[in-house]
CSV table of C-alpha atoms and ligand atoms in Angstrom, one decimal:
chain,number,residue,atom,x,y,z
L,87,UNK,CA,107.9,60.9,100.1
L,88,UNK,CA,107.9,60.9,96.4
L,89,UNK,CA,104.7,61.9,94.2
L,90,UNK,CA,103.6,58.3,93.3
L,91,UNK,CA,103.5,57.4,97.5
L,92,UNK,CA,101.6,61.3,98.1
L,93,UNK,CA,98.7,60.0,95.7
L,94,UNK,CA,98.6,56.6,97.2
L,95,UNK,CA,98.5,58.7,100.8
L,96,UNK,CA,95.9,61.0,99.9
L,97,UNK,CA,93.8,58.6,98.0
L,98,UNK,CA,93.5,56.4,101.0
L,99,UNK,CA,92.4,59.2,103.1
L,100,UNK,CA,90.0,60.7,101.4
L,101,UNK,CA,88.5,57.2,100.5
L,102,UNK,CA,88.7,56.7,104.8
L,103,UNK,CA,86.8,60.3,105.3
L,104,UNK,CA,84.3,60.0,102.1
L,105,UNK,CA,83.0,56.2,104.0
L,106,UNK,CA,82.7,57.7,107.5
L,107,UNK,CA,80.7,60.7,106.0
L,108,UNK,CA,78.9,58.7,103.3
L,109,UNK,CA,78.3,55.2,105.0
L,110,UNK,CA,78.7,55.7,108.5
L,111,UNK,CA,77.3,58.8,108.8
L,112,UNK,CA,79.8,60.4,111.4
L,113,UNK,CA,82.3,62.9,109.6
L,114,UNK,CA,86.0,62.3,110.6
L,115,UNK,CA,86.8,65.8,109.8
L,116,UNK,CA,85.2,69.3,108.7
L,117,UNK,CA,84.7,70.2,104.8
L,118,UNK,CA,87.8,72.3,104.4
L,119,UNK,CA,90.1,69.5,106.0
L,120,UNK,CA,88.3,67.4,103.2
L,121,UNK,CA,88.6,69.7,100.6
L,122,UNK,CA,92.0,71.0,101.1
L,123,UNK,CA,93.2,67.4,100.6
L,124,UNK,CA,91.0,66.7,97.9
L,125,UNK,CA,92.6,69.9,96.2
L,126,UNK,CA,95.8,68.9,96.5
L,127,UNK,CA,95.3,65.3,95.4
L,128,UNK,CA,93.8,66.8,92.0
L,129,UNK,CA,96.7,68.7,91.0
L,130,UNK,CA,98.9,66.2,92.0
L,131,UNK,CA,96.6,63.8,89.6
L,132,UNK,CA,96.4,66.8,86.7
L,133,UNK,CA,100.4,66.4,86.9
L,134,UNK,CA,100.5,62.7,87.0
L,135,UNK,CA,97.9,61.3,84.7
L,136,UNK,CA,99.1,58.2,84.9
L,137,UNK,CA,99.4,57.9,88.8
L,138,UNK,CA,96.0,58.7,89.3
L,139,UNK,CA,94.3,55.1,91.4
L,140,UNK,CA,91.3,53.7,90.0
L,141,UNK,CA,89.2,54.1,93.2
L,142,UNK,CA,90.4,57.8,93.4
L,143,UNK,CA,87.7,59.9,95.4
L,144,UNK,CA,88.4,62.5,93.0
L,145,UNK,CA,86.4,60.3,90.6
L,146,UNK,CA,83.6,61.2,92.7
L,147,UNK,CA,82.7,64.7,91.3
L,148,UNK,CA,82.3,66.2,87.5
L,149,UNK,CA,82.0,63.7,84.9
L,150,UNK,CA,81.3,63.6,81.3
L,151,UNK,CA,78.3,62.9,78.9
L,152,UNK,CA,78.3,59.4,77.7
L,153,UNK,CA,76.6,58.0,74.2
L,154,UNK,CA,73.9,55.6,75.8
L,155,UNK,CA,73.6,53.0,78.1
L,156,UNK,CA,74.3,49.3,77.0
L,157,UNK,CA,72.4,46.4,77.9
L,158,UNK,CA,73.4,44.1,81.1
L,159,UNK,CA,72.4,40.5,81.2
L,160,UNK,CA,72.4,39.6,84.9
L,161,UNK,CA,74.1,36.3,85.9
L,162,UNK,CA,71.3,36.0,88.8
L,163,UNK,CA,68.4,37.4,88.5
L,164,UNK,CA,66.5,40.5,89.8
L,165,UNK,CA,63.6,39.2,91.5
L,166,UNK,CA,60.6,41.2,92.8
L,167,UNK,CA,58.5,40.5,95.8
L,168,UNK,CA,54.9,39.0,96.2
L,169,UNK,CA,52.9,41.4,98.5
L,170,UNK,CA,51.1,41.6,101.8
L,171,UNK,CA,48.8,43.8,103.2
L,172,UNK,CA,47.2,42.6,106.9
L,173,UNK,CA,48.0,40.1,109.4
L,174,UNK,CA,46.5,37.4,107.6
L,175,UNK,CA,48.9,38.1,104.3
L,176,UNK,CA,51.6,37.2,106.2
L,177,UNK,CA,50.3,34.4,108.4
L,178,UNK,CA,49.8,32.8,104.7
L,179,UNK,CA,53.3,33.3,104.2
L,180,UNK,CA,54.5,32.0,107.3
L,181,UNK,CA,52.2,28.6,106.8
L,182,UNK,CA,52.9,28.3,103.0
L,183,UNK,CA,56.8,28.8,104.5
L,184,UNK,CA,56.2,26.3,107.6
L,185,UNK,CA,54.6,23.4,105.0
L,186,UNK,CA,58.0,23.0,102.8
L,187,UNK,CA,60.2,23.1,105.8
L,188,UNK,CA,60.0,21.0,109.4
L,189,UNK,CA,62.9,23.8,110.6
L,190,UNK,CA,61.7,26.6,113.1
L,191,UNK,CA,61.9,29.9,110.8
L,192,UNK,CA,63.8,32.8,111.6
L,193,UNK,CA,62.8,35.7,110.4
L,194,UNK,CA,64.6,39.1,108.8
L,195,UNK,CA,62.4,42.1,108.8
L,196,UNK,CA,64.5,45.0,106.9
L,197,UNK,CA,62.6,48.6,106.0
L,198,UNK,CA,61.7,49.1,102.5
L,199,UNK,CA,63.1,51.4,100.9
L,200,UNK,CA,61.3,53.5,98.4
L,201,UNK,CA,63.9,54.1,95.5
L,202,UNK,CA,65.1,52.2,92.6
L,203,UNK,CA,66.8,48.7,92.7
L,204,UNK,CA,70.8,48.6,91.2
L,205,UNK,CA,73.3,45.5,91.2
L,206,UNK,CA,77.2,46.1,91.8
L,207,UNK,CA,79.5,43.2,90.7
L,208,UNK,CA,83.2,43.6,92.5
L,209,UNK,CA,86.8,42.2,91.1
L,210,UNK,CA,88.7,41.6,93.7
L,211,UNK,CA,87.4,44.1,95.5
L,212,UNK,CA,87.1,47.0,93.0
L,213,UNK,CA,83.9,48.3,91.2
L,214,UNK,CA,83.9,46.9,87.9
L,215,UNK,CA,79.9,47.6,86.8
L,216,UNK,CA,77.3,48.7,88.2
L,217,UNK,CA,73.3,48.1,86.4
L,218,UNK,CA,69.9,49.1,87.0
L,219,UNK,CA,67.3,46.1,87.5
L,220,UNK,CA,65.1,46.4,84.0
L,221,UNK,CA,63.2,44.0,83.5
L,222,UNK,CA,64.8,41.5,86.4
L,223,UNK,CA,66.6,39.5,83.8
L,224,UNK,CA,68.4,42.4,81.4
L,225,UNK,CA,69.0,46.0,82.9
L,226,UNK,CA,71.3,48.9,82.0
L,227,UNK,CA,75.0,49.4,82.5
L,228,UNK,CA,74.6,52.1,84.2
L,229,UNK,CA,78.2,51.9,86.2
L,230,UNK,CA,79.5,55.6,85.6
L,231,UNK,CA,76.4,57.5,86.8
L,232,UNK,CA,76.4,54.7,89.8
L,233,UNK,CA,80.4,55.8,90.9
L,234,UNK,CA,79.4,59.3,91.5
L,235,UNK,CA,77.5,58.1,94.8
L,236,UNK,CA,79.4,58.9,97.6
L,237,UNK,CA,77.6,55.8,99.7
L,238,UNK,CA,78.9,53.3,96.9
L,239,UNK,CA,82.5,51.9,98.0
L,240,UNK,CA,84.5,51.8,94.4
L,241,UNK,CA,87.2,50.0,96.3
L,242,UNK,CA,86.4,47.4,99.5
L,243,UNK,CA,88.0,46.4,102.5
L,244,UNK,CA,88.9,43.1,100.9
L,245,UNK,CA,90.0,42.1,97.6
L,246,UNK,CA,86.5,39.6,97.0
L,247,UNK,CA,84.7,38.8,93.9
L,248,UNK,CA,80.8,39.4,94.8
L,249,UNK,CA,78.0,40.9,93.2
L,250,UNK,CA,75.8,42.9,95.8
L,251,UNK,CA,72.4,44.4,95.0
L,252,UNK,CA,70.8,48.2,97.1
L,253,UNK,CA,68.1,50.2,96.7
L,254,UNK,CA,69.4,53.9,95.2
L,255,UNK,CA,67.2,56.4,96.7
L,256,UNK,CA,67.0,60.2,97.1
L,257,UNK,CA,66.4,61.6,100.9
L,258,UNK,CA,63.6,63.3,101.5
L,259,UNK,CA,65.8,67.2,101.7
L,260,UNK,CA,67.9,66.4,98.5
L,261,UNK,CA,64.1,66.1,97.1
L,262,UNK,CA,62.9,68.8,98.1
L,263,UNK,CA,66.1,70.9,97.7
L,264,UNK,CA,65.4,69.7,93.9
L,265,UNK,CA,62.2,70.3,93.1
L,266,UNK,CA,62.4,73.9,95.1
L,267,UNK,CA,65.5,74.4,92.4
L,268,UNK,CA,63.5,73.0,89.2
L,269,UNK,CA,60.7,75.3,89.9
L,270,UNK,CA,63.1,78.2,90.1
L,271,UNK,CA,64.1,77.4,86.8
L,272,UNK,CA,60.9,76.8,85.6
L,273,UNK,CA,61.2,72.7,85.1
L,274,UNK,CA,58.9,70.4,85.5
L,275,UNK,CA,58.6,69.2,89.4
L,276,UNK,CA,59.4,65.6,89.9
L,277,UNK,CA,56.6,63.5,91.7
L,278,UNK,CA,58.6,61.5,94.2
L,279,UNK,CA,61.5,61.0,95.4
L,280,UNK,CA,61.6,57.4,94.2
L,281,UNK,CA,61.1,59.2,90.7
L,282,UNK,CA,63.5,62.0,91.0
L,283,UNK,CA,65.9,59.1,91.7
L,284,UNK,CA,65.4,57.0,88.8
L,285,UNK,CA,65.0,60.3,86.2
L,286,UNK,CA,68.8,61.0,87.6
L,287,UNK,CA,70.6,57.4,87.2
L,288,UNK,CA,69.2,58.0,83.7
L,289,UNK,CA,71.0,61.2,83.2
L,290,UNK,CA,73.4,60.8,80.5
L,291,UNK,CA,75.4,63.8,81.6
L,292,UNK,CA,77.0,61.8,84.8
L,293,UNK,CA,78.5,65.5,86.3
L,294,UNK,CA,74.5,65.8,87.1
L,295,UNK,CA,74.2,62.5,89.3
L,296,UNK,CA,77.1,64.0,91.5
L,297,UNK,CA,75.3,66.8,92.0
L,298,UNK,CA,71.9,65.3,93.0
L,299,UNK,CA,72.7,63.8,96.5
L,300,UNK,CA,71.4,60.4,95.8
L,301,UNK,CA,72.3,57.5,98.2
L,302,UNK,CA,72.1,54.0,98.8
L,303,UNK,CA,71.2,50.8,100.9
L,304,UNK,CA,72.3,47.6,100.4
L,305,UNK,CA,70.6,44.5,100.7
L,306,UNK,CA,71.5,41.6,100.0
L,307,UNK,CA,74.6,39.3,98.4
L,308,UNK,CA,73.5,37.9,94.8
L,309,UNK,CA,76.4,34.9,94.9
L,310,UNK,CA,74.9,34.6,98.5
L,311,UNK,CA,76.6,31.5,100.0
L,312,UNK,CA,79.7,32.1,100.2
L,313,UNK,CA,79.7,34.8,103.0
L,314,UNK,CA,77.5,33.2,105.3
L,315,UNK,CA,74.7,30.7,106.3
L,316,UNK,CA,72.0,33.3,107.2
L,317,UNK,CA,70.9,36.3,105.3
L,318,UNK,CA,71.8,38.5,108.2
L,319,UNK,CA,75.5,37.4,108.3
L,320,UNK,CA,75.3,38.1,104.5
L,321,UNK,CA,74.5,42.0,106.2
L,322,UNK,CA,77.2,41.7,108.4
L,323,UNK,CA,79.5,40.6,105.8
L,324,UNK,CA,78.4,43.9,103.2
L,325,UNK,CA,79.1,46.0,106.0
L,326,UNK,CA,82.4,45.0,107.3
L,327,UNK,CA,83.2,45.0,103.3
L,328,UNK,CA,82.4,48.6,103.3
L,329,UNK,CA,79.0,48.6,101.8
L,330,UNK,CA,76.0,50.8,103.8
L,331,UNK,CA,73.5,48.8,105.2
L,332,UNK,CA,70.2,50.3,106.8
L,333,UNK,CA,70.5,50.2,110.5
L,334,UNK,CA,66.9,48.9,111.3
L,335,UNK,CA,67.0,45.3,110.2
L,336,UNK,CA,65.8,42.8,113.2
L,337,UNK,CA,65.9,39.0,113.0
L,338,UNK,CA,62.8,38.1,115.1
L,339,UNK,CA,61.2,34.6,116.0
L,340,UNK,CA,57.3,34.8,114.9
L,341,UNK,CA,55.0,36.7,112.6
L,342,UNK,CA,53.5,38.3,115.3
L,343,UNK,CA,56.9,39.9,116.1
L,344,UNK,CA,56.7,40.4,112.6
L,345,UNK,CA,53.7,42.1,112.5
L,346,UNK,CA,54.5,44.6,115.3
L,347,UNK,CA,58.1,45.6,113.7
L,348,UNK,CA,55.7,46.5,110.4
L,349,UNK,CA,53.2,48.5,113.0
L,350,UNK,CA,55.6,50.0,114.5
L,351,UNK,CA,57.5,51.2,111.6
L,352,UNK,CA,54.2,52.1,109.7
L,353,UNK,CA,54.0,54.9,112.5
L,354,UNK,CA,57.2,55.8,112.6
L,355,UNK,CA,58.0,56.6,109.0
L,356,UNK,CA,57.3,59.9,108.4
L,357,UNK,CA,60.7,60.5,110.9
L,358,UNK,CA,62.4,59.2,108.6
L,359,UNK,CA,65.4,61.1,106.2
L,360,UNK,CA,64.1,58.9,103.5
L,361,UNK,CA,60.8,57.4,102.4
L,362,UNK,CA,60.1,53.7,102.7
L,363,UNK,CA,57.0,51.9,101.3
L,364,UNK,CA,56.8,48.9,103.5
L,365,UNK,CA,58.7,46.3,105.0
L,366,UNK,CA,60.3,43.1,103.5
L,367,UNK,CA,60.8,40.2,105.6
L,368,UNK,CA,62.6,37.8,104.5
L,369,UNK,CA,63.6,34.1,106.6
L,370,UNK,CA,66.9,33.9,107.8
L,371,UNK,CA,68.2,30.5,107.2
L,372,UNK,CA,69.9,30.7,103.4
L,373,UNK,CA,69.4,27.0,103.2
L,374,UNK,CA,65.6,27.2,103.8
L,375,UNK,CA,65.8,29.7,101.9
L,376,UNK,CA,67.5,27.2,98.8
L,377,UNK,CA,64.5,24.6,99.9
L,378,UNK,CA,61.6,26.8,99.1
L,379,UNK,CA,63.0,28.3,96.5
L,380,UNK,CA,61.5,30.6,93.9
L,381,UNK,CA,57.6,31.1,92.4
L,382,UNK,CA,57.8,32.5,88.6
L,383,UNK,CA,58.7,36.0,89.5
L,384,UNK,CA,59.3,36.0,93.6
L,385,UNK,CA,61.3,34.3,96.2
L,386,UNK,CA,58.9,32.3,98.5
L,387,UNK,CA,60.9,32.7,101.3
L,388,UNK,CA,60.3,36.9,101.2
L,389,UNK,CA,57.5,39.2,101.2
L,390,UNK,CA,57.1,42.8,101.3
L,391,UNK,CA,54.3,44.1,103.6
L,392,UNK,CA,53.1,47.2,101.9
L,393,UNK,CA,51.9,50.3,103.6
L,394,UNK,CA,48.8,52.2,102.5
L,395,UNK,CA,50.2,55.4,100.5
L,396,UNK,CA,51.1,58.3,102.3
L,397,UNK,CA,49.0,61.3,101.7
L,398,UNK,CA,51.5,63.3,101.0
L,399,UNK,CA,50.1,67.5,100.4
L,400,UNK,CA,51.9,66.9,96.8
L,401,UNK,CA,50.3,63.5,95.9
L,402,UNK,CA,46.9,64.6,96.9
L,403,UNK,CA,47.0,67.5,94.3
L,404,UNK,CA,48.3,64.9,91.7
L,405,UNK,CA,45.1,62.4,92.5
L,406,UNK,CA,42.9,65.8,92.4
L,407,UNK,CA,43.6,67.6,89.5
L,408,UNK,CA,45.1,64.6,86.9
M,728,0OW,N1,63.5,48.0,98.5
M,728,0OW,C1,64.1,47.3,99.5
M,728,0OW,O1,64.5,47.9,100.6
M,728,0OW,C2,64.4,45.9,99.3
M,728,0OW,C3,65.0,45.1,100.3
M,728,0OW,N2,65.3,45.6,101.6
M,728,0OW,N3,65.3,43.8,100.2
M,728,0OW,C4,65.0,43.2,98.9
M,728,0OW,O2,65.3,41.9,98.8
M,728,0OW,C5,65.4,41.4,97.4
M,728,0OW,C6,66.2,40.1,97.5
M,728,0OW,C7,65.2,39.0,97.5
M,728,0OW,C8,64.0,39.5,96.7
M,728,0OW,C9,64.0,41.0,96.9
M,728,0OW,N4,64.5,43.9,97.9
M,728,0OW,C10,64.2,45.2,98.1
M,728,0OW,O3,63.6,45.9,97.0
M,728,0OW,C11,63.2,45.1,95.9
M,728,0OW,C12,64.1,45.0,94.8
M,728,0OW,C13,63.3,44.8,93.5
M,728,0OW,C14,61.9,45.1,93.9
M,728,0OW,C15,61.9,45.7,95.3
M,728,0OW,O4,62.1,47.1,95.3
């Protein structure tokens, strides 16, 4: 095999190993399988500049320090989400939902997660830019800090053209792991992990996103309608494109079931690797979803039920002694 078809080889391997350990959670093989191959792919690539693939994995790790970040208009916007807090919250939602459509709702409940909100626009299937929400109309490019997450294909299964949006969060160990380091060397602590995540996508020094462990879950298709008819075949479409969706999402047929998946989760999330801050439910049909359409700011066919904040040992001493 010549050099140019070794690269190709390796390349696909390591990007097949990096999405079981990264997305799917379930290593293919042990760390010095992994990083034997990744070895030899980077000397190969130091010998071959110009053979080295855009989506290599080797792209993953080290990095450079880059001038700023430029400003991203995005072609659809970033919305946000109006809030509930009780029962009655999202009966109103339900009613308000029921009065602009005569079509038995379907419901998506999915977990919230607690980190920082990014769209990812593909070209035929590759990673072309990557930007932070802002403002919900103009956020950062913030694409090279972005291809240093493991859990963010930069090549996908198929060769589409589709702009996806995730919530960028830091687990709960990589947190603490952090903070336990940043106090060793005498640096300010960061708050939360939803803050330790966003103060690293602002890094300018991307070598230092690759080293903080972040990850991501995706939620939903921006240029929805052409993958499906319901928002969960949009999720079934992101994952068999390669994309890492959270596991927990149920399509369920009343607000009461509604209101027992947010229950049930509201006791169950301190289990969790990673901290959520409520549930958003969202209805599945995307074409009641096009007939309800949009408030100034929100969707009015999604909601996030909010949880009451956790007293965490480190939040009560910030609510004590600030
Ligand atoms: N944080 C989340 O887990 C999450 C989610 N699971 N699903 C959505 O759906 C979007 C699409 C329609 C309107 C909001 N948004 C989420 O987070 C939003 C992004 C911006 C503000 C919230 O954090």
């Amino acid at each position: 095999m010549d050099v140019k078809e070794r690269i190709k080889e390796l390349t696909e391997i390591l990007t097949k190993y990096d999405y079981h350990y990264h997305v799917l959670d379930e290593p293919l093989v042990d760390d010095a399988t992994y990083d034997s191959l990744l070895a030899e792919l980077k000397k190969l690539e130091k010998e071959n500049p110009g053979l080295v693939l855009a989506h290599s994995p080797t792209k993953r790790v080290g990095g450079k320090v880059l001038a700023g970040f430029k400003a991203v208009q995005h072609g659809t916007p970033m919305l946000s989400l109006g809030n509930a807090f009780n029962s009655s919250d999202l009966e109103d939602f339900a009613i308000r939902a029921k009065k602009k459509t005569s079509q038995p709702l379907t419901y998506v409940a999915e977990l919230k997660i607690d980190g920082l909100a990014v769209t990812l626009t593909y070209e035929n299937g590759m990673l072309v830019r990557g930007a932070t929400r802002g403002d919900g109309q103009t956020g950062e490019d913030i694409t090279e800090n972005l291809k240093k997450i493991k859990s963010i294909p930069l090549k996908l299964t198929q060769p589409v053209n589709i702009e996806v949006r995730g919530e960028v969060y830091m687990p709960k160990l990589a947190f603490d792991k952090l903070n336990e380091q940043r106090k060793q060397e005498e640096k300010p602590q960061f708050a939360n992990p939803r803050n330790a995540a966003a103060g690293t996508l602002r890094q300018l020094d991307t070598s230092i996103v690759a080293k903080r462990n972040l990850s991501i879950f995706f939620y939903s298709i921006a240029n929805s309608d052409e993958f499906g008819s319901t928002h969960s075949e949009n999720l079934s479409a992101l994952k068999e494109l390669g994309f890492r969706v959270n596991p927990n999402y149920k399509k369920l047929s009343s607000i009461e079931e509604v209101y027992a998946y947010c229950n049930d989760w509201q006791q169950k999330r301190e289990n969790l690797p990673y901290e959520i801050d409520g549930v958003v439910i969202k209805i599945d049909s995307l074409s009641i979803q096009r007939e309800l359409g949009y408030t100034a700011k929100s969707p009015r066919w999604a909601i996030a039920y909010k949880f009451p904040a956790q007293r965490s040992f480190s939040k009560l001493l910030d609510v004590t002694f600030t």
